[in-house]
Amino acid sequence: MEFGRVTNEQLAQVDFTLPPDPKLTIETFKATPHKKQLEVHVGCAKWGRKEWLGKIYPEKTKEANFLDEYAKHFDCIELNATFYQVYGPSTIEKWKVKAEQNPNFKFCPKFSQNISHIKRLKNAQEVTTQFYEGIMAFGDLLGPLFLQLGDNYTPKSLPELEAYLEDLPHDVPVFVEVRHKDWFAVPSVRDELFGMLHKLNIGAVITDASGRRDCVHMELPTPHAFIRFVGNSLHPTDYSRIDEWVQRIKQWHEQGLQSLWFFMHQHDERYSPELADHVIEKLNKELGLNIMRPHFIDRDKGLFD
């Protein structure tokens, strides 16, 4: 992921402190009955990473079997493949069969770019129907969906966004990611956006990238968190940022958070498994969970440092 990338020199100047919870998040938790067991899923964005051969995938794994291997290490995938192509039920069913070895596995498909970036949510009913017809083949392995709007999708399009979201099926959770700076820079616009999501019971994606601290908005319109974390190739700040996130998630759980979807990105994706492992280790420790950690081939041989 290139979004929010900064140079190593700039990295030293970034204030990574998480902002305090805004009013909406506090009100969301106050209205949510406390749920003792928190549903937590941690994963990456893609399974087709050749850089993971010899790391978590056996050296001679064929690309056709990458998903089989991925599901042995993680319990969810931020499915970016559906952004680039609308897949029919037959392909989705094949992916489902490969992941069923992990009973806790969930696919979290990204809305097609044809919907979000080309049609810009206008006259998108037909392709939206096709998108849903495909992903519903995931059955009980289907997790929440996320709709990413482009950098040039401005608050002027809020009426179109609201109209589109109102027409979506209500039986599958949806999260929305906005990127244009005016969504965050103008307080009235920010309040209107997240208030609308709250009214429609739509979640908000929080993207934590070094160069776009405004996207770390901490607004939770629903008692569910969908976090896209962008690391910097295992820079020391990656670990301290994760540790602060775990503490915030722990606080949210105590206040009423019901589910967490935490997706790991790196500008160099070869390092995503290591940092995802750190997330899982810390969540297990702080929240008393038993989330499966990825198995590193060298570590399993006693050689992992």
mmCIF file of C-alpha atoms in Angstrom, residues 21-246:
data_model
loop_
_atom_site.group_PDB
_atom_site.id
_atom_site.type_symbol
_atom_site.label_atom_id
_atom_site.label_comp_id
_atom_site.label_asym_id
_atom_site.label_seq_id
_atom_site.Cartn_x
_atom_site.Cartn_y
_atom_site.Cartn_z
ATOM 1 C CA ASP A 21 -12.210 9.292 21.385
ATOM 2 C CA PRO A 22 -14.633 11.782 19.827
ATOM 3 C CA LYS A 23 -18.140 12.386 21.140
ATOM 4 C CA LEU A 24 -19.794 9.974 18.689
ATOM 5 C CA THR A 25 -17.621 7.042 19.758
ATOM 6 C CA ILE A 26 -18.376 7.686 23.432
ATOM 7 C CA GLU A 27 -22.108 7.899 22.696
ATOM 8 C CA THR A 28 -21.998 4.733 20.589
ATOM 9 C CA PHE A 29 -20.540 2.768 23.488
ATOM 10 C CA LYS A 30 -22.984 4.251 26.004
ATOM 11 C CA ALA A 31 -25.858 2.950 23.893
ATOM 12 C CA THR A 32 -24.303 -0.513 23.447
ATOM 13 C CA PRO A 33 -24.948 -3.340 25.921
ATOM 14 C CA HIS A 34 -21.608 -4.706 27.103
ATOM 15 C CA LYS A 35 -20.652 -7.964 25.438
ATOM 16 C CA LYS A 36 -18.162 -9.972 27.459
ATOM 17 C CA GLN A 37 -16.683 -11.896 24.533
ATOM 18 C CA LEU A 38 -15.099 -9.681 21.899
ATOM 19 C CA GLU A 39 -14.980 -11.038 18.343
ATOM 20 C CA VAL A 40 -11.481 -10.384 17.004
ATOM 21 C CA HIS A 41 -9.993 -11.078 13.595
ATOM 22 C CA VAL A 42 -6.516 -10.142 12.366
ATOM 23 C CA GLY A 43 -5.294 -10.600 8.816
ATOM 24 C CA CYS A 44 -3.624 -9.151 5.739
ATOM 25 C CA ALA A 45 -4.890 -7.730 2.457
ATOM 26 C CA LYS A 46 -3.778 -10.412 -0.018
ATOM 27 C CA TRP A 47 -2.813 -14.062 0.090
ATOM 28 C CA GLY A 48 -0.849 -14.071 -3.190
ATOM 29 C CA ARG A 49 2.490 -12.891 -1.853
ATOM 30 C CA LYS A 50 5.514 -14.689 -3.310
ATOM 31 C CA GLU A 51 7.658 -12.910 -0.702
ATOM 32 C CA TRP A 52 6.116 -15.207 1.915
ATOM 33 C CA LEU A 53 7.561 -18.343 0.315
ATOM 34 C CA GLY A 54 10.042 -19.776 2.784
ATOM 35 C CA LYS A 55 8.654 -17.485 5.487
ATOM 36 C CA ILE A 56 5.139 -18.793 6.187
ATOM 37 C CA TYR A 57 4.492 -20.654 2.926
ATOM 38 C CA PRO A 58 6.625 -23.712 2.113
ATOM 39 C CA GLU A 59 9.253 -22.875 -0.500
ATOM 40 C CA LYS A 60 7.708 -24.840 -3.369
ATOM 41 C CA THR A 61 4.078 -23.847 -2.803
ATOM 42 C CA LYS A 62 2.297 -23.195 -6.089
ATOM 43 C CA GLU A 63 0.423 -19.915 -6.473
ATOM 44 C CA ALA A 64 -2.829 -21.850 -6.861
ATOM 45 C CA ASN A 65 -2.332 -23.077 -3.296
ATOM 46 C CA PHE A 66 -1.410 -19.777 -1.652
ATOM 47 C CA LEU A 67 -4.894 -19.329 -0.153
ATOM 48 C CA ASP A 68 -4.766 -22.855 1.308
ATOM 49 C CA GLU A 69 -1.538 -21.864 3.067
ATOM 50 C CA TYR A 70 -2.753 -18.400 4.086
ATOM 51 C CA ALA A 71 -5.752 -19.872 5.920
ATOM 52 C CA LYS A 72 -3.358 -21.900 8.080
ATOM 53 C CA HIS A 73 -1.934 -18.686 9.531
ATOM 54 C CA PHE A 74 -4.716 -16.074 9.637
ATOM 55 C CA ASP A 75 -8.443 -16.076 10.336
ATOM 56 C CA CYS A 76 -9.470 -13.343 7.890
ATOM 57 C CA ILE A 77 -8.476 -11.578 4.686
ATOM 58 C CA GLU A 78 -9.137 -8.009 3.586
ATOM 59 C CA LEU A 79 -10.158 -9.135 0.130
ATOM 60 C CA ASN A 80 -8.827 -6.508 -2.270
ATOM 61 C CA ALA A 81 -9.224 -8.853 -5.247
ATOM 62 C CA THR A 82 -12.930 -7.982 -5.448
ATOM 63 C CA PHE A 83 -12.003 -4.319 -5.956
ATOM 64 C CA TYR A 84 -10.429 -5.083 -9.319
ATOM 65 C CA GLN A 85 -12.941 -7.618 -10.603
ATOM 66 C CA VAL A 86 -16.510 -8.670 -9.847
ATOM 67 C CA TYR A 87 -16.327 -12.428 -9.308
ATOM 68 C CA GLY A 88 -19.198 -14.802 -9.836
ATOM 69 C CA PRO A 89 -20.367 -17.413 -7.310
ATOM 70 C CA SER A 90 -18.322 -20.215 -8.910
ATOM 71 C CA THR A 91 -14.964 -18.525 -8.205
ATOM 72 C CA ILE A 92 -16.065 -17.414 -4.741
ATOM 73 C CA GLU A 93 -17.113 -20.955 -3.904
ATOM 74 C CA LYS A 94 -13.641 -22.254 -4.832
ATOM 75 C CA TRP A 95 -12.045 -19.730 -2.477
ATOM 76 C CA LYS A 96 -14.453 -20.690 0.261
ATOM 77 C CA VAL A 97 -13.564 -24.380 -0.026
ATOM 78 C CA LYS A 98 -9.856 -23.571 0.289
ATOM 79 C CA ALA A 99 -10.380 -21.567 3.495
ATOM 80 C CA GLU A 100 -12.871 -23.893 5.187
ATOM 81 C CA GLN A 101 -10.013 -25.749 6.880
ATOM 82 C CA ASN A 102 -10.014 -22.794 9.301
ATOM 83 C CA PRO A 103 -13.483 -22.761 10.937
ATOM 84 C CA ASN A 104 -13.033 -19.151 12.101
ATOM 85 C CA PHE A 105 -11.994 -17.770 8.724
ATOM 86 C CA LYS A 106 -13.773 -14.742 7.256
ATOM 87 C CA PHE A 107 -13.495 -13.008 3.883
ATOM 88 C CA CYS A 108 -13.986 -9.218 3.999
ATOM 89 C CA PRO A 109 -14.537 -8.163 0.378
ATOM 90 C CA LYS A 110 -13.828 -4.674 -0.894
ATOM 91 C CA PHE A 111 -16.533 -3.140 -3.082
ATOM 92 C CA SER A 112 -15.723 -3.141 -6.780
ATOM 93 C CA GLN A 113 -13.923 -0.086 -8.155
ATOM 94 C CA ASN A 114 -16.583 -0.039 -10.854
ATOM 95 C CA ILE A 115 -19.022 0.920 -8.087
ATOM 96 C CA SER A 116 -16.875 3.278 -6.033
ATOM 97 C CA HIS A 117 -14.371 4.862 -8.412
ATOM 98 C CA ILE A 118 -15.853 4.592 -11.909
ATOM 99 C CA LYS A 119 -19.580 5.015 -11.358
ATOM 100 C CA ARG A 120 -18.917 6.883 -8.094
ATOM 101 C CA LEU A 121 -22.017 5.238 -6.567
ATOM 102 C CA LYS A 122 -24.331 6.652 -9.268
ATOM 103 C CA ASN A 123 -26.427 4.268 -11.367
ATOM 104 C CA ALA A 124 -24.531 1.412 -9.769
ATOM 105 C CA GLN A 125 -27.471 -0.827 -8.894
ATOM 106 C CA GLU A 126 -26.742 -3.485 -11.514
ATOM 107 C CA VAL A 127 -23.052 -3.932 -10.707
ATOM 108 C CA THR A 128 -23.849 -3.810 -6.990
ATOM 109 C CA THR A 129 -26.294 -6.658 -7.439
ATOM 110 C CA GLN A 130 -23.648 -8.643 -9.335
ATOM 111 C CA PHE A 131 -21.112 -7.915 -6.588
ATOM 112 C CA TYR A 132 -23.459 -9.181 -3.870
ATOM 113 C CA GLU A 133 -24.531 -12.230 -5.877
ATOM 114 C CA GLY A 134 -20.897 -13.277 -6.057
ATOM 115 C CA ILE A 135 -19.791 -12.656 -2.472
ATOM 116 C CA MET A 136 -22.868 -14.267 -0.948
ATOM 117 C CA ALA A 137 -21.365 -17.575 -2.096
ATOM 118 C CA PHE A 138 -18.940 -17.220 0.819
ATOM 119 C CA GLY A 139 -21.850 -18.221 3.056
ATOM 120 C CA ASP A 140 -20.851 -18.398 6.704
ATOM 121 C CA LEU A 141 -17.280 -17.395 5.785
ATOM 122 C CA LEU A 142 -18.448 -13.923 4.735
ATOM 123 C CA GLY A 143 -17.321 -11.142 7.025
ATOM 124 C CA PRO A 144 -18.086 -7.422 6.757
ATOM 125 C CA LEU A 145 -17.694 -5.541 3.480
ATOM 126 C CA PHE A 146 -15.840 -2.301 3.028
ATOM 127 C CA LEU A 147 -16.471 0.524 0.617
ATOM 128 C CA GLN A 148 -13.402 2.631 -0.126
ATOM 129 C CA LEU A 149 -13.984 6.032 -1.712
ATOM 130 C CA GLY A 150 -11.191 7.663 -3.679
ATOM 131 C CA ASP A 151 -9.044 10.654 -2.794
ATOM 132 C CA ASN A 152 -11.133 12.819 -5.124
ATOM 133 C CA TYR A 153 -14.497 11.800 -3.645
ATOM 134 C CA THR A 154 -15.416 15.005 -1.825
ATOM 135 C CA PRO A 155 -18.098 15.931 0.722
ATOM 136 C CA LYS A 156 -20.129 17.409 -2.139
ATOM 137 C CA SER A 157 -21.077 13.808 -2.906
ATOM 138 C CA LEU A 158 -22.469 13.078 0.555
ATOM 139 C CA PRO A 159 -26.096 12.906 -0.728
ATOM 140 C CA GLU A 160 -25.097 10.259 -3.280
ATOM 141 C CA LEU A 161 -23.194 8.321 -0.621
ATOM 142 C CA GLU A 162 -26.152 8.337 1.752
ATOM 143 C CA ALA A 163 -28.591 7.306 -0.988
ATOM 144 C CA TYR A 164 -26.330 4.433 -2.038
ATOM 145 C CA LEU A 165 -25.843 3.148 1.506
ATOM 146 C CA GLU A 166 -29.569 3.343 2.243
ATOM 147 C CA ASP A 167 -30.269 0.943 -0.626
ATOM 148 C CA LEU A 168 -27.754 -1.713 0.404
ATOM 149 C CA PRO A 169 -28.914 -5.020 1.945
ATOM 150 C CA HIS A 170 -28.971 -4.874 5.725
ATOM 151 C CA ASP A 171 -27.937 -8.467 6.482
ATOM 152 C CA VAL A 172 -24.192 -7.985 5.848
ATOM 153 C CA PRO A 173 -22.224 -5.359 7.824
ATOM 154 C CA VAL A 174 -20.608 -2.591 5.774
ATOM 155 C CA PHE A 175 -17.762 -0.192 6.632
ATOM 156 C CA VAL A 176 -16.906 2.976 4.693
ATOM 157 C CA GLU A 177 -13.465 4.522 4.135
ATOM 158 C CA VAL A 178 -13.146 8.148 2.980
ATOM 159 C CA ARG A 179 -9.860 9.788 2.018
ATOM 160 C CA HIS A 180 -10.441 13.333 0.803
ATOM 161 C CA LYS A 181 -9.083 15.706 3.453
ATOM 162 C CA ASP A 182 -12.227 17.844 3.621
ATOM 163 C CA TRP A 183 -14.140 14.977 5.242
ATOM 164 C CA PHE A 184 -11.933 15.485 8.307
ATOM 165 C CA ALA A 185 -10.837 19.124 8.083
ATOM 166 C CA VAL A 186 -14.313 20.678 8.255
ATOM 167 C CA PRO A 187 -15.978 19.847 11.612
ATOM 168 C CA SER A 188 -19.541 20.202 10.325
ATOM 169 C CA VAL A 189 -18.808 17.910 7.384
ATOM 170 C CA ARG A 190 -17.141 15.359 9.628
ATOM 171 C CA ASP A 191 -20.096 15.349 12.016
ATOM 172 C CA GLU A 192 -22.575 15.020 9.175
ATOM 173 C CA LEU A 193 -20.711 12.099 7.611
ATOM 174 C CA PHE A 194 -20.252 10.018 10.736
ATOM 175 C CA GLY A 195 -23.692 10.955 12.049
ATOM 176 C CA MET A 196 -25.185 9.652 8.809
ATOM 177 C CA LEU A 197 -23.236 6.399 9.136
ATOM 178 C CA HIS A 198 -24.446 6.048 12.725
ATOM 179 C CA LYS A 199 -28.058 6.573 11.625
ATOM 180 C CA LEU A 200 -27.723 3.878 8.940
ATOM 181 C CA ASN A 201 -25.801 1.468 11.213
ATOM 182 C CA ILE A 202 -22.811 1.594 8.857
ATOM 183 C CA GLY A 203 -19.290 1.303 10.257
ATOM 184 C CA ALA A 204 -16.327 3.581 9.556
ATOM 185 C CA VAL A 205 -12.907 2.333 8.463
ATOM 186 C CA ILE A 206 -9.972 3.813 10.397
ATOM 187 C CA THR A 207 -6.806 3.906 8.295
ATOM 188 C CA ASP A 208 -3.592 4.459 10.239
ATOM 189 C CA ALA A 209 -0.965 5.623 7.747
ATOM 190 C CA SER A 210 2.097 7.707 8.576
ATOM 191 C CA GLY A 211 1.397 10.544 6.161
ATOM 192 C CA ARG A 212 -2.351 10.855 6.684
ATOM 193 C CA ARG A 213 -2.967 11.276 10.388
ATOM 194 C CA ASP A 214 -6.375 12.827 9.694
ATOM 195 C CA CYS A 215 -7.628 9.382 8.623
ATOM 196 C CA VAL A 216 -6.975 8.147 12.176
ATOM 197 C CA HIS A 217 -10.303 9.721 13.070
ATOM 198 C CA MET A 218 -11.318 7.299 15.863
ATOM 199 C CA GLU A 219 -15.003 7.732 14.954
ATOM 200 C CA LEU A 220 -17.039 4.588 15.663
ATOM 201 C CA PRO A 221 -20.613 5.011 14.354
ATOM 202 C CA THR A 222 -21.233 1.387 15.388
ATOM 203 C CA PRO A 223 -19.681 -0.691 18.192
ATOM 204 C CA HIS A 224 -17.445 -2.393 15.644
ATOM 205 C CA ALA A 225 -13.907 -1.380 14.602
ATOM 206 C CA PHE A 226 -12.351 -1.935 11.172
ATOM 207 C CA ILE A 227 -8.712 -0.818 11.274
ATOM 208 C CA ARG A 228 -6.325 -0.722 8.312
ATOM 209 C CA PHE A 229 -2.838 -0.338 9.750
ATOM 210 C CA VAL A 230 -0.016 0.708 7.415
ATOM 211 C CA GLY A 231 3.442 -0.071 8.756
ATOM 212 C CA ASN A 232 6.901 0.956 7.624
ATOM 213 C CA SER A 233 8.879 -2.256 7.069
ATOM 214 C CA LEU A 234 9.167 -3.126 10.776
ATOM 215 C CA HIS A 235 10.452 0.291 11.783
ATOM 216 C CA PRO A 236 10.565 0.573 15.618
ATOM 217 C CA THR A 237 7.569 2.915 15.496
ATOM 218 C CA ASP A 238 5.493 0.114 13.956
ATOM 219 C CA TYR A 239 5.694 -1.787 17.229
ATOM 220 C CA SER A 240 5.051 1.168 19.515
ATOM 221 C CA ARG A 241 2.068 2.183 17.369
ATOM 222 C CA ILE A 242 0.650 -1.319 17.610
ATOM 223 C CA ASP A 243 1.107 -1.360 21.362
ATOM 224 C CA GLU A 244 -0.860 1.886 21.692
ATOM 225 C CA TRP A 245 -3.598 0.494 19.457
ATOM 226 C CA VAL A 246 -3.908 -2.601 21.627
#
